[in-house]
Amino acid sequence: MDLVPSCRDKLAYFRIKELKDVLTQLGLAKQGKKQDLVDRILALLSDEQVSRSQSWAKKNSIGKDRVAKIIDDTYRKMQVHGAPDLASKSHSGSDFNHMKPKEEMDDSYQLDMKVRCLCGRSFITESMIKCEDLRCQVWQHYDCVIIPEKPMEGVSPEPPTHFYCELCRIKRADPFWVTVGQPLLPLKLTSSGITEGTNTVQTVERTFQLSRGEREMLQKTEYDLQVWCILLNDKVPFRMQWPQYADLQVNGVMMRVVGRPGSQLLGINGRDDGPVITTCSREGINKICLSRCDTRVFCFGIRIAKRRTVQQVLNLVPNEADGEHFEDALARVRRCIGGGTNTENADSDSDLEVVAESVTVNLRCPMSGSRIKIAGRFKPCVHMGCFDLETFIELNQRSRKWQCPICLKNYSLENIIIDPYFNRITSLLRTCGEDVNEIDVKPDGCWRTKAECEFWELAQWHKPDGTPCATTDSEIKPDLENSRQLKQDGKSEGHAGLRLGIKRNRNGAWEISKPADMKPPSSGSHGLGNLENRCQNIIPTSSSPTGSYRDGEDPSVNQEVGGHIDLSLNNGHEFDSLSLNFGPTYNVEGRIPAAPLQDPDIIVLSDSDEDNLTTISPENAFDTGPAGGSTIPFPVNHPGLSERYPEDLGLGTSGTSCLGLFNSNGDDFGMPLWPMHTGPQTGPGFQLFETDADIPDALVDSHNPLGCATINGYGLTSDGGLEDASRVQDFSNCRSSTDMNGSLVDNPRAFGSDDPSLQIFLPSGPAGMMQADLPDHTEMPKIHSDDWISLTLAAGGGHGESTSANGLNPGQQLAPKESSTEPLEDAASLLLSMNDDRANMASSNAKRSDNSFSHPCQPRSVRPRLNLSIDIDSD
Amino acid sequence: MTSSSAASRKALSKIACSRLQKELVEWEVNPPTGFKHKVTDNLQRWIIEVVGAPGTLYESEKYQLQVDFPEHYPMEAPQVIFLHPAPLHPHIYSNGHICLDILYDSWSPAMTVSSVCISILSMLSSSTAKQRPADNDRYVKNCRNGRSPKETRWWFHDDKV
């Protein structure tokens, strides 16, 4: 069957003259329409035609091969003839400006010049345009195929940036069909002279022939006879489009052309289909009749098409290595992720700059919602978003859109490639659970999984090519030693100035970064032993400290973790890995590698703490909590954390209490727990934040308030109007400051005084706020106090209980804490009412802590919240 | 012709089904602010309650959106209409049809129910006057036979509201 299509293609290029030449050589009649001549020649090529035709029986001596040879010879003659013509004209004609220079240099193409136009004539005019398809490269008459949007007198329309002939457009419109034959060549449907008024119905009638071979072919399931139609100047080049009120009859059978109402135009997002007329076609002569009521210029034809399967179409997509260089993909990712940062730096006066060491990239396919298996993309797209290749191909089998789901640009299958950067990642993640959908990507292209997965190593930073980054063990080890020293030092006073940078991340969440001016780790804080222990635990768990924390955590979770980290930092551990991106990342000086983030911090809050480190961290946690707001966080369990817990328990009650809190959170939905216990109004300091976050409405909006709150807390801004959360934060700030023991270097309020500072502080500004808030938040303080030994320490100056808190017995701590809280309550009448609740809370906390002990594995924590208790103590 | 309405009656494709289930899970974890999905056992038709955002003309007013998914969601846009009574809005017809480009021409399969809801709420929130579209009566009359808004050739001319 190869003979027929190839001859038919050649015949399509023939002018009447060539056709007559061929017919003469074959001894056949030369009169009739052009199509008739073509049909006559083609008939010779099919067996059945020859045998059936009486008049040709005697000419059977003319074999099909001979016919084909005659056609071939004529075809070649025509081309040789045409080439010089073209060469001379192509340089003079201004219309050829669309030709690419390199094409002009290509001699072979000139020799091969093919002219095939919708007008049916193959002569060369001064204005021609060539199909861009490399295997087609057919020339068409500019005026025949380039239709201006609006009719213009005497002005030739601008050449399109890309031009494809109608056959190549149809080919791209639906790669699931392969054209194998064209019983009816493309036919231009022009509107009659009357362009005004769409009421004129125009009808075109044609006949086409199907040979027996073709009919037999059409019996196979993968072959069909299809009528297609395109709008010549369609803005979406690769799609079918039927005229308005199109009405199609094949052999008298009405065919439904489009699903939309006849009057409705095809939207830019719509796709028409080509009706399959296999069943109503027959061997021999067929009649087709198309009427329409549309003034635009269309082109329609009939083709025999073979279906491709999804797998076959998938195979048309070039291999990963062939589609794009890895370096190009990496450059795109770097530009997409790093580019934003540069612009932000340029815009230095924004308070809401985003400081991101890495950006979270969702690996979900926008079409399926599942994680991408093979990362596909359209090569020309500038964004880095990908889709799942198989899903995309499968969906397009029916939709035929070939539209980028991310930027909505229209392409065709040939533009699809496999993204070498993301495909490496998705390949590595292939065995991960379905819940692993996000990765962090640094501006340099390094990445790691965000969610925790069974393959722990994937949560470590990887180089762009997928190999794990070198770990920072060397740095960490010294830290560990320091931490041990700290433990030994026990209650030695260490002041570490912490800077808090609050920034807003792209999610609208506030991030706190602490580039801290930490004092040498040696200056351990008392009661921090717990913290220290944690730090030690942490380090061993993950090669890179950050990696362990970050993995798979929700932003909120991260923040919490951050809190822990801070503690450890205080101890002197350096965490390089803490990702700035996430809301609250605290950078200890030692960590510095991450440092860039620090600079960007807009708001710098400095806290110097002995014990405070813990308190600070909680604050951070709060801040982060709000940022995380939308996510309600705690559920994540980290192996690393679990390991920590055991040690914490051993350390002291404070540690345990923290754990308890965590546990409770872990069991419950996390944030909600606190509110639950406290009662509606109770918002434990940290918890307060959390509660805010819990409030559905607050989720979205909460970020801003929170951020403000934190700021206020630090004393940078004093707003009476702040929400509860802000007030709470104030408390926390106070606490932290008190804890700081005068270490607060940067803090404007400079709590300089040790324990007393807290007292002073409260009355000064926040006091009023405190009282007002207390009713709501009273529970908070108690809880915190219970939880945190460190808190008691800070308050300790006043109550002296702090020491007890330092004591390892949790039970003792609780008692003192409660007492400490009471004074506060007295101070504020409102508080008194809350007392009962608080007591309950405390008890509940204690219980939780016990639970935590029993279940060390349960995660993390929210310890930070505990800090609030300190405030109460100060009062 | 009733392409969209007919399509919406066809069962969801496998891909559409799994995609919608994922969207539902995501919605439950993280619903868009101001929206509530009324739980039914029908994955193909969601009824969503929307509350006017604070500080807007529609503050605290409650409306219901009906979202019907075609067989080939997400390649085809869902049909989204307000159930009676529809809010008074220059782009919302009294029969609940919404003139919003992302529901028609600008739909992208990367969009979700959640993102569509947020767009609709944003459209409500940016309204400066509670009024029907100028051609409301004519349009509603044309749609009396239960025509789907997806069969309308929308003309999106106003990018302010």
Coordinates of N, CA, C and O in Angstrom, one line a residue, chain A residues 391-475:
Chain A
T391 N 0.1 11.0 32.7 CA -1.2 11.5 33.0 C -1.6 12.6 31.9 O -2.7 12.6 31.4
F392 N -0.6 13.4 31.6 CA -0.9 14.5 30.6 C -1.2 13.9 29.3 O -2.2 14.3 28.6
I393 N -0.5 12.9 28.8 CA -0.7 12.3 27.5 C -2.1 11.6 27.5 O -2.8 11.8 26.6
E394 N -2.3 10.9 28.6 CA -3.6 10.2 28.6 C -4.8 11.2 28.6 O -5.8 10.9 27.9
L395 N -4.7 12.2 29.3 CA -5.8 13.2 29.3 C -5.9 13.9 28.0 O -7.0 14.2 27.6
N396 N -4.8 14.1 27.3 CA -4.9 14.8 26.0 C -5.4 13.9 24.9 O -5.7 14.4 23.8
Q397 N -5.4 12.6 25.2 CA -5.9 11.7 24.1 C -7.3 12.1 23.8 O -7.7 12.1 22.6
R398 N -8.0 12.5 24.8 CA -9.4 12.9 24.5 C -9.5 14.4 24.4 O -10.2 14.9 23.5
S399 N -8.9 15.2 25.2 CA -9.1 16.6 25.2 C -8.4 17.3 24.1 O -8.8 18.4 23.6
R400 N -7.3 16.7 23.6 CA -6.6 17.2 22.4 C -6.1 18.7 22.6 O -6.0 19.5 21.7
K401 N -5.9 19.0 23.8 CA -5.6 20.5 24.1 C -4.1 20.8 23.9 O -3.7 21.8 23.4
W402 N -3.3 19.9 24.4 CA -1.8 20.2 24.3 C -1.5 21.6 24.8 O -0.8 22.3 24.1
Q403 N -2.0 21.8 25.9 CA -1.9 23.1 26.5 C -1.2 23.0 27.8 O -1.5 22.1 28.6
C404 N -0.2 23.8 28.1 CA 0.5 23.8 29.4 C -0.5 24.1 30.5 O -1.1 25.1 30.5
P405 N -0.6 23.2 31.4 CA -1.6 23.4 32.5 C -1.1 24.5 33.4 O -1.9 25.1 34.2
I406 N 0.1 24.9 33.4 CA 0.6 25.9 34.3 C 0.5 27.3 33.7 O 0.0 28.2 34.3
C407 N 0.9 27.4 32.5 CA 0.9 28.8 31.9 C -0.2 28.9 30.8 O -0.4 30.0 30.2
L408 N -0.8 27.8 30.5 CA -2.0 27.8 29.5 C -1.6 28.1 28.1 O -2.4 28.4 27.3
K409 N -0.3 28.1 27.8 CA 0.1 28.3 26.4 C -0.2 27.0 25.6 O -0.1 25.9 26.1
N410 N -0.5 27.3 24.4 CA -0.8 26.1 23.5 C 0.4 25.7 22.8 O 1.1 26.5 22.2
Y411 N 0.6 24.4 22.8 CA 1.7 23.8 22.1 C 1.3 22.6 21.4 O 0.1 22.4 21.2
S412 N 2.2 21.7 21.0 CA 1.9 20.4 20.5 C 2.8 19.4 21.1 O 3.7 19.7 21.8
L413 N 2.5 18.2 20.8 CA 3.2 17.1 21.4 C 4.7 17.2 21.2 O 5.5 16.9 22.1
E414 N 5.1 17.7 20.0 CA 6.6 17.8 19.8 C 7.3 18.7 20.7 O 8.5 18.7 20.7
N415 N 6.6 19.6 21.4 CA 7.3 20.5 22.4 C 7.5 19.8 23.7 O 8.1 20.4 24.6
I416 N 6.9 18.6 23.9 CA 7.0 18.0 25.2 C 8.3 17.3 25.4 O 8.8 16.6 24.5
I417 N 8.9 17.6 26.5 CA 10.2 16.9 26.9 C 10.1 16.4 28.3 O 9.2 16.7 29.0
I418 N 11.0 15.6 28.7 CA 11.1 15.2 30.1 C 12.1 16.2 30.7 O 13.2 16.4 30.2
D419 N 11.7 16.7 31.8 CA 12.5 17.7 32.6 C 13.6 16.9 33.3 O 13.4 16.1 34.2
P420 N 14.9 17.1 32.8 CA 15.9 16.2 33.4 C 16.2 16.5 34.9 O 16.6 15.7 35.6
Y421 N 15.9 17.8 35.3 CA 16.1 18.1 36.7 C 15.1 17.4 37.6 O 15.4 16.7 38.5
F422 N 13.9 17.7 37.3 CA 12.8 17.2 38.2 C 12.6 15.7 38.0 O 12.2 15.0 38.9
N423 N 12.9 15.2 36.8 CA 12.7 13.8 36.7 C 13.7 13.0 37.5 O 13.3 11.9 37.9
R424 N 14.8 13.5 37.7 CA 15.8 12.8 38.5 C 15.2 12.7 39.9 O 15.3 11.7 40.6
I425 N 14.6 13.8 40.4 CA 14.1 13.8 41.7 C 12.9 12.9 41.8 O 12.8 12.1 42.7
T426 N 12.0 13.0 40.9 CA 10.8 12.1 41.0 C 11.2 10.7 40.9 O 10.5 9.8 41.4
S427 N 12.2 10.4 40.1 CA 12.6 9.0 40.0 C 13.2 8.5 41.3 O 12.9 7.4 41.7
L428 N 13.9 9.4 42.0 CA 14.5 9.0 43.3 C 13.4 8.8 44.3 O 13.5 8.0 45.2
L429 N 12.3 9.5 44.1 CA 11.2 9.5 45.1 C 10.2 8.4 44.8 O 9.3 8.2 45.5
R430 N 10.5 7.7 43.7 CA 9.5 6.8 43.2 C 9.0 5.8 44.3 O 7.8 5.4 44.3
T431 N 9.9 5.4 45.1 CA 9.6 4.4 46.1 C 9.0 5.0 47.4 O 8.7 4.2 48.3
C432 N 9.0 6.3 47.4 CA 8.5 6.9 48.7 C 7.0 6.8 48.8 O 6.3 6.5 47.8
G433 N 6.5 7.0 49.9 CA 5.0 7.0 50.2 C 4.4 8.1 49.4 O 5.0 9.1 49.0
E434 N 3.1 8.0 49.3 CA 2.3 9.0 48.6 C 2.3 10.4 49.2 O 2.0 11.4 48.6
D435 N 2.6 10.4 50.5 CA 2.5 11.6 51.2 C 3.7 12.5 51.0 O 3.8 13.7 51.4
V436 N 4.7 12.0 50.3 CA 5.9 12.8 50.1 C 5.7 13.6 48.8 O 5.8 13.1 47.7
N437 N 5.3 14.8 48.9 CA 4.9 15.6 47.8 C 5.7 16.9 47.6 O 5.6 17.6 46.6
E438 N 6.5 17.2 48.6 CA 7.2 18.5 48.5 C 8.7 18.4 48.7 O 9.1 17.5 49.5
I439 N 9.4 19.2 48.1 CA 10.8 19.3 48.3 C 11.2 20.7 48.5 O 10.5 21.6 48.1
D440 N 12.3 20.9 49.2 CA 12.9 22.2 49.3 C 14.0 22.3 48.3 O 14.8 21.3 48.1
V441 N 14.0 23.4 47.6 CA 15.1 23.6 46.6 C 15.8 24.9 46.9 O 15.2 25.9 47.1
K442 N 17.1 24.7 47.0 CA 17.9 25.9 47.2 C 18.2 26.6 45.9 O 18.0 26.0 44.8
P443 N 18.5 27.9 45.9 CA 18.8 28.6 44.7 C 19.9 27.9 43.8 O 19.9 28.1 42.6
D444 N 20.7 27.2 44.4 CA 21.7 26.5 43.6 C 21.2 25.2 43.0 O 22.0 24.5 42.3
G445 N 20.0 24.8 43.3 CA 19.5 23.6 42.8 C 19.6 22.4 43.7 O 19.0 21.4 43.4
C446 N 20.2 22.6 44.8 CA 20.2 21.5 45.8 C 18.8 21.3 46.3 O 18.0 22.2 46.5
W447 N 18.5 20.1 46.7 CA 17.1 19.8 47.1 C 17.1 18.7 48.1 O 18.1 18.0 48.4
R448 N 16.0 18.6 48.8 CA 15.7 17.5 49.7 C 14.2 17.4 49.9 O 13.5 18.3 49.7
T449 N 13.8 16.2 50.3 CA 12.4 16.1 50.5 C 12.0 16.8 51.8 O 12.7 16.9 52.8
K450 N 10.8 17.3 51.8 CA 10.3 18.1 52.9 C 9.6 17.2 53.9 O 9.6 17.4 55.0
A451 N 8.9 16.2 53.3 CA 8.2 15.4 54.2 C 9.1 14.3 54.7 O 10.1 13.9 54.0
E452 N 8.7 13.7 55.8 CA 9.5 12.6 56.3 C 9.1 11.4 55.5 O 8.0 11.2 55.2
C453 N 10.1 10.7 55.1 CA 9.7 9.5 54.4 C 10.6 8.3 54.9 O 11.5 8.5 55.6
E454 N 10.2 7.2 54.5 CA 10.9 6.0 55.0 C 12.4 6.0 54.6 O 13.2 5.4 55.1
F455 N 12.6 6.7 53.5 CA 14.0 6.8 53.0 C 14.6 8.0 53.6 O 14.5 9.1 53.0
W456 N 15.1 7.9 54.7 CA 15.6 9.0 55.4 C 16.6 9.9 54.7 O 16.6 11.1 54.8
E457 N 17.4 9.2 53.9 CA 18.5 10.0 53.2 C 17.9 11.0 52.2 O 18.5 12.0 51.9
L458 N 16.7 10.8 51.8 CA 16.1 11.7 50.8 C 15.8 13.0 51.4 O 15.7 14.1 50.8
A459 N 15.8 13.0 52.7 CA 15.5 14.3 53.4 C 16.8 15.1 53.6 O 16.7 16.2 54.1
Q460 N 17.9 14.5 53.3 CA 19.1 15.3 53.3 C 19.2 16.1 52.0 O 18.7 15.8 51.0
W461 N 20.0 17.1 52.1 CA 20.3 17.9 50.9 C 20.9 17.1 49.9 O 21.9 16.4 50.1
H462 N 20.4 17.2 48.7 CA 21.0 16.5 47.5 C 21.5 17.6 46.6 O 20.9 18.6 46.4
K463 N 22.6 17.2 45.9 CA 23.0 18.1 44.8 C 22.0 18.0 43.7 O 21.2 17.0 43.6
P464 N 22.0 18.9 42.8 CA 21.0 18.9 41.7 C 21.0 17.6 40.9 O 19.9 17.2 40.5
D465 N 22.1 17.0 40.8 CA 22.1 15.7 40.1 C 21.6 14.5 40.9 O 21.6 13.4 40.4
G466 N 21.2 14.8 42.1 CA 20.6 13.7 42.9 C 21.6 13.0 43.8 O 21.2 12.2 44.6
T467 N 22.8 13.4 43.8 CA 23.8 12.8 44.8 C 23.7 13.6 46.1 O 23.5 14.8 46.1
P468 N 23.8 12.9 47.2 CA 23.7 13.5 48.5 C 24.8 14.5 48.7 O 26.0 14.3 48.2
C469 N 24.5 15.6 49.3 CA 25.5 16.6 49.6 C 26.4 16.1 50.8 O 26.0 15.3 51.6
A470 N 27.6 16.6 50.8 CA 28.5 16.2 51.9 C 27.9 16.7 53.2 O 27.3 17.8 53.3
T471 N 28.1 15.9 54.3 CA 27.5 16.3 55.5 C 28.4 17.2 56.3 O 29.6 17.4 55.9
T472 N 27.9 17.9 57.3 CA 28.7 18.8 58.0 C 29.1 18.3 59.4 O 29.1 18.9 60.4
D473 N 29.4 17.0 59.4 CA 29.7 16.4 60.7 C 30.9 17.1 61.4 O 30.8 17.2 62.6
S474 N 31.8 17.5 60.6 CA 33.0 18.0 61.3 C 32.6 19.2 62.1 O 33.1 19.4 63.2
E475 N 31.8 20.0 61.6 CA 31.4 21.2 62.4 C 30.6 20.8 63.7 O 30.7 21.4 64.7

